[in-house]
């Protein structure tokens, strides 16, 4: 890509675990993938550093988004 090119970003949920989720960001322009990133986010207790289960309302929204956009293998 060159400076000023417009890149369309897609956010896809890759995995939804007990205390974490992984997602991909894919940037494409002109039908060509220009960037790809995998990000893992974990829910942890700030004081103890131990993992916390994903809050159910959050999990439900992420799962609905995953179904709507298509699950990654």
mmJSON file of the N, C-alpha and C atoms, coordinates in Angstrom:
{"data_MODEL":{"atom_site":{
"group_PDB":["ATOM","ATOM","ATOM","ATOM","ATOM","ATOM","ATOM","ATOM","ATOM","ATOM","ATOM","ATOM","ATOM","ATOM","ATOM","ATOM","ATOM","ATOM","ATOM","ATOM","ATOM","ATOM","ATOM","ATOM","ATOM","ATOM","ATOM","ATOM","ATOM","ATOM","ATOM","ATOM","ATOM","ATOM","ATOM","ATOM","ATOM","ATOM","ATOM","ATOM","ATOM","ATOM","ATOM","ATOM","ATOM","ATOM","ATOM","ATOM","ATOM","ATOM","ATOM","ATOM","ATOM","ATOM","ATOM","ATOM","ATOM","ATOM","ATOM","ATOM","ATOM","ATOM","ATOM","ATOM","ATOM","ATOM","ATOM","ATOM","ATOM","ATOM","ATOM","ATOM","ATOM","ATOM","ATOM","ATOM","ATOM","ATOM","ATOM","ATOM","ATOM","ATOM","ATOM","ATOM","ATOM","ATOM","ATOM","ATOM","ATOM","ATOM","ATOM","ATOM","ATOM","ATOM","ATOM","ATOM","ATOM","ATOM","ATOM","ATOM","ATOM","ATOM","ATOM","ATOM","ATOM","ATOM","ATOM","ATOM","ATOM","ATOM","ATOM","ATOM","ATOM","ATOM","ATOM","ATOM","ATOM","ATOM","ATOM","ATOM","ATOM","ATOM","ATOM","ATOM","ATOM","ATOM","ATOM","ATOM","ATOM","ATOM","ATOM","ATOM","ATOM","ATOM","ATOM","ATOM","ATOM","ATOM","ATOM","ATOM","ATOM","ATOM","ATOM","ATOM","ATOM","ATOM","ATOM","ATOM","ATOM","ATOM","ATOM","ATOM","ATOM","ATOM","ATOM","ATOM","ATOM","ATOM","ATOM","ATOM","ATOM","ATOM","ATOM","ATOM","ATOM","ATOM","ATOM","ATOM","ATOM","ATOM","ATOM","ATOM","ATOM","ATOM","ATOM","ATOM","ATOM","ATOM","ATOM","ATOM","ATOM","ATOM","ATOM","ATOM","ATOM","ATOM","ATOM","ATOM","ATOM","ATOM","ATOM","ATOM","ATOM","ATOM","ATOM","ATOM","ATOM","ATOM","ATOM","ATOM","ATOM","ATOM","ATOM","ATOM","ATOM","ATOM","ATOM","ATOM","ATOM","ATOM","ATOM","ATOM","ATOM","ATOM","ATOM","ATOM","ATOM","ATOM","ATOM"],
"id":[1,2,3,4,5,6,7,8,9,10,11,12,13,14,15,16,17,18,19,20,21,22,23,24,25,26,27,28,29,30,31,32,33,34,35,36,37,38,39,40,41,42,43,44,45,46,47,48,49,50,51,52,53,54,55,56,57,58,59,60,61,62,63,64,65,66,67,68,69,70,71,72,73,74,75,76,77,78,79,80,81,82,83,84,85,86,87,88,89,90,91,92,93,94,95,96,97,98,99,100,101,102,103,104,105,106,107,108,109,110,111,112,113,114,115,116,117,118,119,120,121,122,123,124,125,126,127,128,129,130,131,132,133,134,135,136,137,138,139,140,141,142,143,144,145,146,147,148,149,150,151,152,153,154,155,156,157,158,159,160,161,162,163,164,165,166,167,168,169,170,171,172,173,174,175,176,177,178,179,180,181,182,183,184,185,186,187,188,189,190,191,192,193,194,195,196,197,198,199,200,201,202,203,204,205,206,207,208,209,210,211,212,213,214,215,216,217,218,219],
"type_symbol":["N","C","C","N","C","C","N","C","C","N","C","C","N","C","C","N","C","C","N","C","C","N","C","C","N","C","C","N","C","C","N","C","C","N","C","C","N","C","C","N","C","C","N","C","C","N","C","C","N","C","C","N","C","C","N","C","C","N","C","C","N","C","C","N","C","C","N","C","C","N","C","C","N","C","C","N","C","C","N","C","C","N","C","C","N","C","C","N","C","C","N","C","C","N","C","C","N","C","C","N","C","C","N","C","C","N","C","C","N","C","C","N","C","C","N","C","C","N","C","C","N","C","C","N","C","C","N","C","C","N","C","C","N","C","C","N","C","C","N","C","C","N","C","C","N","C","C","N","C","C","N","C","C","N","C","C","N","C","C","N","C","C","N","C","C","N","C","C","N","C","C","N","C","C","N","C","C","N","C","C","N","C","C","N","C","C","N","C","C","N","C","C","N","C","C","N","C","C","N","C","C","N","C","C","N","C","C","N","C","C","N","C","C","N","C","C","N","C","C"],
"label_atom_id":["N","CA","C","N","CA","C","N","CA","C","N","CA","C","N","CA","C","N","CA","C","N","CA","C","N","CA","C","N","CA","C","N","CA","C","N","CA","C","N","CA","C","N","CA","C","N","CA","C","N","CA","C","N","CA","C","N","CA","C","N","CA","C","N","CA","C","N","CA","C","N","CA","C","N","CA","C","N","CA","C","N","CA","C","N","CA","C","N","CA","C","N","CA","C","N","CA","C","N","CA","C","N","CA","C","N","CA","C","N","CA","C","N","CA","C","N","CA","C","N","CA","C","N","CA","C","N","CA","C","N","CA","C","N","CA","C","N","CA","C","N","CA","C","N","CA","C","N","CA","C","N","CA","C","N","CA","C","N","CA","C","N","CA","C","N","CA","C","N","CA","C","N","CA","C","N","CA","C","N","CA","C","N","CA","C","N","CA","C","N","CA","C","N","CA","C","N","CA","C","N","CA","C","N","CA","C","N","CA","C","N","CA","C","N","CA","C","N","CA","C","N","CA","C","N","CA","C","N","CA","C","N","CA","C","N","CA","C","N","CA","C","N","CA","C","N","CA","C","N","CA","C","N","CA","C"],
"label_alt_id":[null,null,null,null,null,null,null,null,null,null,null,null,null,null,null,null,null,null,null,null,null,null,null,null,null,null,null,null,null,null,null,null,null,null,null,null,null,null,null,null,null,null,null,null,null,null,null,null,null,null,null,null,null,null,null,null,null,null,null,null,null,null,null,null,null,null,null,null,null,null,null,null,null,null,null,null,null,null,null,null,null,null,null,null,null,null,null,null,null,null,null,null,null,null,null,null,null,null,null,null,null,null,null,null,null,null,null,null,null,null,null,null,null,null,null,null,null,null,null,null,null,null,null,null,null,null,null,null,null,null,null,null,null,null,null,null,null,null,null,null,null,null,null,null,null,null,null,null,null,null,null,null,null,null,null,null,null,null,null,null,null,null,null,null,null,null,null,null,null,null,null,null,null,null,null,null,null,null,null,null,null,null,null,null,null,null,null,null,null,null,null,null,null,null,null,null,null,null,null,null,null,null,null,null,null,null,null,null,null,null,null,null,null,null,null,null,null,null,null],
"label_comp_id":["UNK","UNK","UNK","UNK","UNK","UNK","UNK","UNK","UNK","UNK","UNK","UNK","UNK","UNK","UNK","UNK","UNK","UNK","UNK","UNK","UNK","UNK","UNK","UNK","UNK","UNK","UNK","UNK","UNK","UNK","UNK","UNK","UNK","UNK","UNK","UNK","UNK","UNK","UNK","UNK","UNK","UNK","UNK","UNK","UNK","UNK","UNK","UNK","UNK","UNK","UNK","UNK","UNK","UNK","UNK","UNK","UNK","UNK","UNK","UNK","UNK","UNK","UNK","UNK","UNK","UNK","UNK","UNK","UNK","UNK","UNK","UNK","UNK","UNK","UNK","UNK","UNK","UNK","UNK","UNK","UNK","UNK","UNK","UNK","UNK","UNK","UNK","UNK","UNK","UNK","UNK","UNK","UNK","UNK","UNK","UNK","UNK","UNK","UNK","UNK","UNK","UNK","UNK","UNK","UNK","UNK","UNK","UNK","UNK","UNK","UNK","UNK","UNK","UNK","UNK","UNK","UNK","UNK","UNK","UNK","UNK","UNK","UNK","UNK","UNK","UNK","UNK","UNK","UNK","UNK","UNK","UNK","UNK","UNK","UNK","UNK","UNK","UNK","UNK","UNK","UNK","UNK","UNK","UNK","UNK","UNK","UNK","UNK","UNK","UNK","UNK","UNK","UNK","UNK","UNK","UNK","UNK","UNK","UNK","UNK","UNK","UNK","UNK","UNK","UNK","UNK","UNK","UNK","UNK","UNK","UNK","UNK","UNK","UNK","UNK","UNK","UNK","UNK","UNK","UNK","UNK","UNK","UNK","UNK","UNK","UNK","UNK","UNK","UNK","UNK","UNK","UNK","UNK","UNK","UNK","UNK","UNK","UNK","UNK","UNK","UNK","UNK","UNK","UNK","UNK","UNK","UNK","UNK","UNK","UNK","UNK","UNK","UNK","UNK","UNK","UNK","UNK","UNK","UNK"],
"label_asym_id":["A","A","A","A","A","A","A","A","A","A","A","A","A","A","A","A","A","A","A","A","A","A","A","A","A","A","A","A","A","A","A","A","A","A","A","A","A","A","A","A","A","A","A","A","A","A","A","A","A","A","A","A","A","A","A","A","A","A","A","A","A","A","A","A","A","A","A","A","A","A","A","A","A","A","A","A","A","A","A","A","A","A","A","A","A","A","A","A","A","A","A","A","A","A","A","A","A","A","A","A","A","A","A","A","A","A","A","A","A","A","A","A","A","A","A","A","A","A","A","A","A","A","A","A","A","A","A","A","A","A","A","A","A","A","A","A","A","A","A","A","A","A","A","A","A","A","A","A","A","A","A","A","A","A","A","A","A","A","A","A","A","A","A","A","A","A","A","A","A","A","A","A","A","A","A","A","A","A","A","A","A","A","A","A","A","A","A","A","A","A","A","A","A","A","A","A","A","A","A","A","A","A","A","A","A","A","A","A","A","A","A","A","A","A","A","A","A","A","A"],
"label_entity_id":["1","1","1","1","1","1","1","1","1","1","1","1","1","1","1","1","1","1","1","1","1","1","1","1","1","1","1","1","1","1","1","1","1","1","1","1","1","1","1","1","1","1","1","1","1","1","1","1","1","1","1","1","1","1","1","1","1","1","1","1","1","1","1","1","1","1","1","1","1","1","1","1","1","1","1","1","1","1","1","1","1","1","1","1","1","1","1","1","1","1","1","1","1","1","1","1","1","1","1","1","1","1","1","1","1","1","1","1","1","1","1","1","1","1","1","1","1","1","1","1","1","1","1","1","1","1","1","1","1","1","1","1","1","1","1","1","1","1","1","1","1","1","1","1","1","1","1","1","1","1","1","1","1","1","1","1","1","1","1","1","1","1","1","1","1","1","1","1","1","1","1","1","1","1","1","1","1","1","1","1","1","1","1","1","1","1","1","1","1","1","1","1","1","1","1","1","1","1","1","1","1","1","1","1","1","1","1","1","1","1","1","1","1","1","1","1","1","1","1"],
"label_seq_id":[1,1,1,2,2,2,3,3,3,4,4,4,5,5,5,6,6,6,7,7,7,8,8,8,9,9,9,10,10,10,11,11,11,12,12,12,13,13,13,14,14,14,15,15,15,16,16,16,17,17,17,18,18,18,19,19,19,20,20,20,21,21,21,22,22,22,23,23,23,24,24,24,25,25,25,26,26,26,27,27,27,28,28,28,29,29,29,30,30,30,31,31,31,32,32,32,33,33,33,34,34,34,35,35,35,36,36,36,37,37,37,38,38,38,39,39,39,40,40,40,41,41,41,42,42,42,43,43,43,44,44,44,45,45,45,46,46,46,47,47,47,48,48,48,49,49,49,50,50,50,51,51,51,52,52,52,53,53,53,54,54,54,55,55,55,56,56,56,57,57,57,58,58,58,59,59,59,60,60,60,61,61,61,62,62,62,63,63,63,64,64,64,65,65,65,66,66,66,67,67,67,68,68,68,69,69,69,70,70,70,71,71,71,72,72,72,73,73,73],
"pdbx_PDB_ins_code":[null,null,null,null,null,null,null,null,null,null,null,null,null,null,null,null,null,null,null,null,null,null,null,null,null,null,null,null,null,null,null,null,null,null,null,null,null,null,null,null,null,null,null,null,null,null,null,null,null,null,null,null,null,null,null,null,null,null,null,null,null,null,null,null,null,null,null,null,null,null,null,null,null,null,null,null,null,null,null,null,null,null,null,null,null,null,null,null,null,null,null,null,null,null,null,null,null,null,null,null,null,null,null,null,null,null,null,null,null,null,null,null,null,null,null,null,null,null,null,null,null,null,null,null,null,null,null,null,null,null,null,null,null,null,null,null,null,null,null,null,null,null,null,null,null,null,null,null,null,null,null,null,null,null,null,null,null,null,null,null,null,null,null,null,null,null,null,null,null,null,null,null,null,null,null,null,null,null,null,null,null,null,null,null,null,null,null,null,null,null,null,null,null,null,null,null,null,null,null,null,null,null,null,null,null,null,null,null,null,null,null,null,null,null,null,null,null,null,null],
"Cartn_x":[0.84,0.0,0.884,0.311,1.01,0.281,1.018,0.437,-0.788,-1.904,-3.142,-4.087,-3.603,-4.498,-5.517,-6.719,-7.758,-7.745,-7.765,-7.761,-9.036,-9.73,-10.929,-10.515,-10.987,-10.642,-11.807,-11.483,-12.461,-12.019,-12.97,-12.71,-13.451,-12.704,-13.287,-12.892,-13.861,-13.593,-13.059,-11.879,-11.231,-11.558,-11.547,-11.79,-12.405,-13.341,-13.999,-13.843,-12.934,-12.642,-13.354,-12.965,-13.576,-13.206,-11.931,-11.455,-10.754,-10.77,-10.074,-10.779,-10.399,-10.883,-9.756,-9.768,-8.788,-9.555,-9.036,-9.667,-8.617,-9.049,-8.172,-8.672,-7.725,-8.009,-7.319,-8.086,-7.548,-7.811,-6.77,-6.893,-6.683,-7.606,-7.463,-7.814,-7.211,-7.424,-7.297,-8.271,-8.219,-8.198,-8.84,-8.898,-7.628,-6.676,-5.405,-5.29,-4.928,-4.708,-3.437,-3.569,-2.43,-1.864,-2.685,-2.2,-3.1,-2.525,-3.279,-2.671,-3.534,-3.074,-3.962,-3.349,-4.088,-3.868,-4.958,-4.89,-5.623,-4.986,-5.605,-5.794,-7.001,-7.342,-7.787,-7.211,-7.587,-8.176,-9.19,-9.801,-9.085,-8.505,-7.787,-8.19,-8.034,-8.263,-7.049,-7.262,-6.152,-5.248,-5.807,-4.988,-4.252,-4.962,-4.35,-3.663,-4.066,-3.508,-4.095,-5.062,-5.696,-6.775,-6.99,-7.993,-9.395,-10.261,-11.673,-12.496,-13.617,-14.474,-15.008,-15.177,-15.774,-17.169,-17.518,-18.865,-19.899,-20.95,-21.935,-22.538,-22.928,-23.475,-22.454,-21.188,-20.13,-19.975,-19.927,-19.791,-20.928,-22.144,-23.291,-23.175,-22.726,-22.584,-21.466,-20.354,-19.255,-19.679,-20.379,-20.841,-21.824,-22.738,-23.684,-22.937,-21.927,-21.111,-20.364,-19.807,-19.086,-19.986,-21.2,-22.149,-22.523,-22.754,-23.161,-22.069,-20.813,-19.721,-19.049,-19.35,-18.749,-17.594,-17.594,-16.55,-15.307,-14.161,-12.909,-12.636,-11.986,-11.668,-10.638],
"Cartn_y":[-1.178,0.0,1.24,2.312,3.584,4.59,5.612,6.665,7.227,7.305,7.825,6.758,5.512,4.422,4.177,3.85,3.483,1.981,1.576,0.155,-0.151,-1.179,-1.629,-2.653,-2.464,-3.371,-4.3,-5.546,-6.534,-7.044,-7.182,-7.713,-9.035,-10.115,-11.452,-12.105,-12.698,-13.407,-14.787,-15.078,-16.353,-17.409,-16.995,-17.939,-17.195,-17.839,-17.292,-18.321,-18.03,-18.965,-18.597,-19.246,-18.995,-17.611,-17.247,-15.978,-15.114,-15.545,-14.778,-14.908,-14.026,-14.137,-13.736,-14.328,-14.008,-13.516,-12.467,-11.962,-11.561,-11.452,-11.056,-9.749,-8.93,-7.727,-7.924,-7.798,-7.967,-6.678,-6.132,-4.928,-5.28,-4.839,-5.153,-3.936,-3.917,-2.835,-3.421,-3.141,-3.656,-5.167,-5.816,-7.274,-7.948,-7.168,-7.716,-7.465,-8.517,-8.354,-7.545,-6.431,-5.539,-5.685,-6.165,-6.409,-7.418,-8.131,-9.092,-9.102,-9.085,-9.098,-10.045,-10.738,-11.588,-11.013,-10.767,-10.165,-11.072,-11.325,-12.117,-11.2,-11.206,-10.392,-11.324,-11.145,-11.958,-11.061,-11.541,-10.83,-11.281,-10.336,-10.675,-9.731,-10.225,-9.403,-8.495,-7.192,-6.248,-6.425,-6.855,-7.021,-8.352,-9.431,-10.762,-11.232,-10.692,-11.141,-12.454,-13.001,-14.26,-13.986,-14.978,-14.809,-14.775,-14.066,-13.975,-14.464,-15.134,-15.541,-14.303,-14.443,-13.354,-13.068,-11.818,-11.506,-12.016,-12.647,-13.271,-12.302,-11.078,-10.161,-9.863,-9.725,-9.498,-10.715,-11.91,-13.156,-13.308,-13.013,-13.143,-12.201,-10.969,-10.012,-10.426,-10.904,-11.35,-12.572,-13.505,-14.704,-14.333,-13.407,-12.957,-12.315,-11.513,-10.888,-11.954,-12.951,-14.038,-14.79,-15.083,-15.797,-14.923,-13.667,-12.746,-12.576,-12.509,-12.232,-13.493,-14.619,-15.871,-16.276,-17.513,-18.01,-18.359,-18.121,-18.555,-19.99,-20.741,-22.14,-22.228],
"Cartn_z":[0.0,0.0,0.0,-0.469,-0.507,0.36,0.809,1.624,0.921,1.632,1.073,0.561,0.382,-0.025,1.065,0.672,1.639,1.824,3.077,3.409,4.182,3.742,4.438,5.484,6.716,7.811,8.131,8.397,8.846,10.212,11.12,12.454,12.568,12.789,12.874,14.19,14.854,16.106,15.75,16.25,15.96,17.017,18.286,19.378,20.547,21.176,22.357,23.463,24.4,25.476,26.767,27.85,29.152,29.679,29.554,30.108,29.064,27.81,26.78,25.445,24.543,23.183,22.247,21.07,20.041,18.826,18.232,17.02,16.007,14.767,13.669,13.081,12.725,11.955,10.616,9.547,8.208,7.439,6.862,6.052,4.597,3.747,2.33,1.478,0.312,-0.632,-2.029,-2.868,-4.234,-4.309,-3.347,-3.342,-2.847,-2.351,-1.874,-0.368,0.366,1.803,1.996,2.727,2.963,4.372,5.294,6.649,7.321,8.272,9.073,10.47,11.465,12.851,13.652,14.607,15.538,16.92,17.631,18.96,19.94,21.078,22.138,23.34,23.878,25.035,26.156,27.336,28.492,29.568,30.211,31.332,32.6,33.323,34.547,35.676,36.888,38.073,38.23,38.353,38.394,39.604,40.726,41.932,41.974,41.654,41.787,40.503,39.368,38.096,37.61,38.353,37.957,36.91,36.054,35.005,35.592,34.914,35.273,34.09,34.334,33.224,32.497,31.191,30.431,30.991,31.194,31.662,30.643,31.135,30.249,29.228,29.61,28.588,27.475,27.84,26.857,25.956,26.572,25.812,24.8,25.216,24.321,23.123,23.361,22.262,21.309,21.851,20.995,20.191,20.813,20.112,19.003,19.274,18.245,17.073,17.37,16.324,15.525,16.237,15.562,14.596,15.028,14.163,12.968,13.21,12.142,11.089,11.513,10.578,10.049,10.653,10.205,11.094,11.507,12.4,11.604,12.191,11.577,11.979,11.09,11.437,12.543],
"occupancy":[1.0,1.0,1.0,1.0,1.0,1.0,1.0,1.0,1.0,1.0,1.0,1.0,1.0,1.0,1.0,1.0,1.0,1.0,1.0,1.0,1.0,1.0,1.0,1.0,1.0,1.0,1.0,1.0,1.0,1.0,1.0,1.0,1.0,1.0,1.0,1.0,1.0,1.0,1.0,1.0,1.0,1.0,1.0,1.0,1.0,1.0,1.0,1.0,1.0,1.0,1.0,1.0,1.0,1.0,1.0,1.0,1.0,1.0,1.0,1.0,1.0,1.0,1.0,1.0,1.0,1.0,1.0,1.0,1.0,1.0,1.0,1.0,1.0,1.0,1.0,1.0,1.0,1.0,1.0,1.0,1.0,1.0,1.0,1.0,1.0,1.0,1.0,1.0,1.0,1.0,1.0,1.0,1.0,1.0,1.0,1.0,1.0,1.0,1.0,1.0,1.0,1.0,1.0,1.0,1.0,1.0,1.0,1.0,1.0,1.0,1.0,1.0,1.0,1.0,1.0,1.0,1.0,1.0,1.0,1.0,1.0,1.0,1.0,1.0,1.0,1.0,1.0,1.0,1.0,1.0,1.0,1.0,1.0,1.0,1.0,1.0,1.0,1.0,1.0,1.0,1.0,1.0,1.0,1.0,1.0,1.0,1.0,1.0,1.0,1.0,1.0,1.0,1.0,1.0,1.0,1.0,1.0,1.0,1.0,1.0,1.0,1.0,1.0,1.0,1.0,1.0,1.0,1.0,1.0,1.0,1.0,1.0,1.0,1.0,1.0,1.0,1.0,1.0,1.0,1.0,1.0,1.0,1.0,1.0,1.0,1.0,1.0,1.0,1.0,1.0,1.0,1.0,1.0,1.0,1.0,1.0,1.0,1.0,1.0,1.0,1.0,1.0,1.0,1.0,1.0,1.0,1.0,1.0,1.0,1.0,1.0,1.0,1.0,1.0,1.0,1.0,1.0,1.0,1.0],
"B_iso_or_equiv":[0.0,0.0,0.0,0.0,0.0,0.0,0.0,0.0,0.0,0.0,0.0,0.0,0.0,0.0,0.0,0.0,0.0,0.0,0.0,0.0,0.0,0.0,0.0,0.0,0.0,0.0,0.0,0.0,0.0,0.0,0.0,0.0,0.0,0.0,0.0,0.0,0.0,0.0,0.0,0.0,0.0,0.0,0.0,0.0,0.0,0.0,0.0,0.0,0.0,0.0,0.0,0.0,0.0,0.0,0.0,0.0,0.0,0.0,0.0,0.0,0.0,0.0,0.0,0.0,0.0,0.0,0.0,0.0,0.0,0.0,0.0,0.0,0.0,0.0,0.0,0.0,0.0,0.0,0.0,0.0,0.0,0.0,0.0,0.0,0.0,0.0,0.0,0.0,0.0,0.0,0.0,0.0,0.0,0.0,0.0,0.0,0.0,0.0,0.0,0.0,0.0,0.0,0.0,0.0,0.0,0.0,0.0,0.0,0.0,0.0,0.0,0.0,0.0,0.0,0.0,0.0,0.0,0.0,0.0,0.0,0.0,0.0,0.0,0.0,0.0,0.0,0.0,0.0,0.0,0.0,0.0,0.0,0.0,0.0,0.0,0.0,0.0,0.0,0.0,0.0,0.0,0.0,0.0,0.0,0.0,0.0,0.0,0.0,0.0,0.0,0.0,0.0,0.0,0.0,0.0,0.0,0.0,0.0,0.0,0.0,0.0,0.0,0.0,0.0,0.0,0.0,0.0,0.0,0.0,0.0,0.0,0.0,0.0,0.0,0.0,0.0,0.0,0.0,0.0,0.0,0.0,0.0,0.0,0.0,0.0,0.0,0.0,0.0,0.0,0.0,0.0,0.0,0.0,0.0,0.0,0.0,0.0,0.0,0.0,0.0,0.0,0.0,0.0,0.0,0.0,0.0,0.0,0.0,0.0,0.0,0.0,0.0,0.0,0.0,0.0,0.0,0.0,0.0,0.0],
"pdbx_formal_charge":[null,null,null,null,null,null,null,null,null,null,null,null,null,null,null,null,null,null,null,null,null,null,null,null,null,null,null,null,null,null,null,null,null,null,null,null,null,null,null,null,null,null,null,null,null,null,null,null,null,null,null,null,null,null,null,null,null,null,null,null,null,null,null,null,null,null,null,null,null,null,null,null,null,null,null,null,null,null,null,null,null,null,null,null,null,null,null,null,null,null,null,null,null,null,null,null,null,null,null,null,null,null,null,null,null,null,null,null,null,null,null,null,null,null,null,null,null,null,null,null,null,null,null,null,null,null,null,null,null,null,null,null,null,null,null,null,null,null,null,null,null,null,null,null,null,null,null,null,null,null,null,null,null,null,null,null,null,null,null,null,null,null,null,null,null,null,null,null,null,null,null,null,null,null,null,null,null,null,null,null,null,null,null,null,null,null,null,null,null,null,null,null,null,null,null,null,null,null,null,null,null,null,null,null,null,null,null,null,null,null,null,null,null,null,null,null,null,null,null],
"auth_seq_id":[1,1,1,2,2,2,3,3,3,4,4,4,5,5,5,6,6,6,7,7,7,8,8,8,9,9,9,10,10,10,11,11,11,12,12,12,13,13,13,14,14,14,15,15,15,16,16,16,17,17,17,18,18,18,19,19,19,20,20,20,21,21,21,22,22,22,23,23,23,24,24,24,25,25,25,26,26,26,27,27,27,28,28,28,29,29,29,30,30,30,31,31,31,32,32,32,33,33,33,34,34,34,35,35,35,36,36,36,37,37,37,38,38,38,39,39,39,40,40,40,41,41,41,42,42,42,43,43,43,44,44,44,45,45,45,46,46,46,47,47,47,48,48,48,49,49,49,50,50,50,51,51,51,52,52,52,53,53,53,54,54,54,55,55,55,56,56,56,57,57,57,58,58,58,59,59,59,60,60,60,61,61,61,62,62,62,63,63,63,64,64,64,65,65,65,66,66,66,67,67,67,68,68,68,69,69,69,70,70,70,71,71,71,72,72,72,73,73,73],
"auth_comp_id":["UNK","UNK","UNK","UNK","UNK","UNK","UNK","UNK","UNK","UNK","UNK","UNK","UNK","UNK","UNK","UNK","UNK","UNK","UNK","UNK","UNK","UNK","UNK","UNK","UNK","UNK","UNK","UNK","UNK","UNK","UNK","UNK","UNK","UNK","UNK","UNK","UNK","UNK","UNK","UNK","UNK","UNK","UNK","UNK","UNK","UNK","UNK","UNK","UNK","UNK","UNK","UNK","UNK","UNK","UNK","UNK","UNK","UNK","UNK","UNK","UNK","UNK","UNK","UNK","UNK","UNK","UNK","UNK","UNK","UNK","UNK","UNK","UNK","UNK","UNK","UNK","UNK","UNK","UNK","UNK","UNK","UNK","UNK","UNK","UNK","UNK","UNK","UNK","UNK","UNK","UNK","UNK","UNK","UNK","UNK","UNK","UNK","UNK","UNK","UNK","UNK","UNK","UNK","UNK","UNK","UNK","UNK","UNK","UNK","UNK","UNK","UNK","UNK","UNK","UNK","UNK","UNK","UNK","UNK","UNK","UNK","UNK","UNK","UNK","UNK","UNK","UNK","UNK","UNK","UNK","UNK","UNK","UNK","UNK","UNK","UNK","UNK","UNK","UNK","UNK","UNK","UNK","UNK","UNK","UNK","UNK","UNK","UNK","UNK","UNK","UNK","UNK","UNK","UNK","UNK","UNK","UNK","UNK","UNK","UNK","UNK","UNK","UNK","UNK","UNK","UNK","UNK","UNK","UNK","UNK","UNK","UNK","UNK","UNK","UNK","UNK","UNK","UNK","UNK","UNK","UNK","UNK","UNK","UNK","UNK","UNK","UNK","UNK","UNK","UNK","UNK","UNK","UNK","UNK","UNK","UNK","UNK","UNK","UNK","UNK","UNK","UNK","UNK","UNK","UNK","UNK","UNK","UNK","UNK","UNK","UNK","UNK","UNK","UNK","UNK","UNK","UNK","UNK","UNK"],
"auth_asym_id":["A","A","A","A","A","A","A","A","A","A","A","A","A","A","A","A","A","A","A","A","A","A","A","A","A","A","A","A","A","A","A","A","A","A","A","A","A","A","A","A","A","A","A","A","A","A","A","A","A","A","A","A","A","A","A","A","A","A","A","A","A","A","A","A","A","A","A","A","A","A","A","A","A","A","A","A","A","A","A","A","A","A","A","A","A","A","A","A","A","A","A","A","A","A","A","A","A","A","A","A","A","A","A","A","A","A","A","A","A","A","A","A","A","A","A","A","A","A","A","A","A","A","A","A","A","A","A","A","A","A","A","A","A","A","A","A","A","A","A","A","A","A","A","A","A","A","A","A","A","A","A","A","A","A","A","A","A","A","A","A","A","A","A","A","A","A","A","A","A","A","A","A","A","A","A","A","A","A","A","A","A","A","A","A","A","A","A","A","A","A","A","A","A","A","A","A","A","A","A","A","A","A","A","A","A","A","A","A","A","A","A","A","A","A","A","A","A","A","A"],
"auth_atom_id":["N","CA","C","N","CA","C","N","CA","C","N","CA","C","N","CA","C","N","CA","C","N","CA","C","N","CA","C","N","CA","C","N","CA","C","N","CA","C","N","CA","C","N","CA","C","N","CA","C","N","CA","C","N","CA","C","N","CA","C","N","CA","C","N","CA","C","N","CA","C","N","CA","C","N","CA","C","N","CA","C","N","CA","C","N","CA","C","N","CA","C","N","CA","C","N","CA","C","N","CA","C","N","CA","C","N","CA","C","N","CA","C","N","CA","C","N","CA","C","N","CA","C","N","CA","C","N","CA","C","N","CA","C","N","CA","C","N","CA","C","N","CA","C","N","CA","C","N","CA","C","N","CA","C","N","CA","C","N","CA","C","N","CA","C","N","CA","C","N","CA","C","N","CA","C","N","CA","C","N","CA","C","N","CA","C","N","CA","C","N","CA","C","N","CA","C","N","CA","C","N","CA","C","N","CA","C","N","CA","C","N","CA","C","N","CA","C","N","CA","C","N","CA","C","N","CA","C","N","CA","C","N","CA","C","N","CA","C","N","CA","C","N","CA","C","N","CA","C","N","CA","C","N","CA","C"],
"pdbx_PDB_model_num":[1,1,1,1,1,1,1,1,1,1,1,1,1,1,1,1,1,1,1,1,1,1,1,1,1,1,1,1,1,1,1,1,1,1,1,1,1,1,1,1,1,1,1,1,1,1,1,1,1,1,1,1,1,1,1,1,1,1,1,1,1,1,1,1,1,1,1,1,1,1,1,1,1,1,1,1,1,1,1,1,1,1,1,1,1,1,1,1,1,1,1,1,1,1,1,1,1,1,1,1,1,1,1,1,1,1,1,1,1,1,1,1,1,1,1,1,1,1,1,1,1,1,1,1,1,1,1,1,1,1,1,1,1,1,1,1,1,1,1,1,1,1,1,1,1,1,1,1,1,1,1,1,1,1,1,1,1,1,1,1,1,1,1,1,1,1,1,1,1,1,1,1,1,1,1,1,1,1,1,1,1,1,1,1,1,1,1,1,1,1,1,1,1,1,1,1,1,1,1,1,1,1,1,1,1,1,1,1,1,1,1,1,1,1,1,1,1,1,1]
}}}
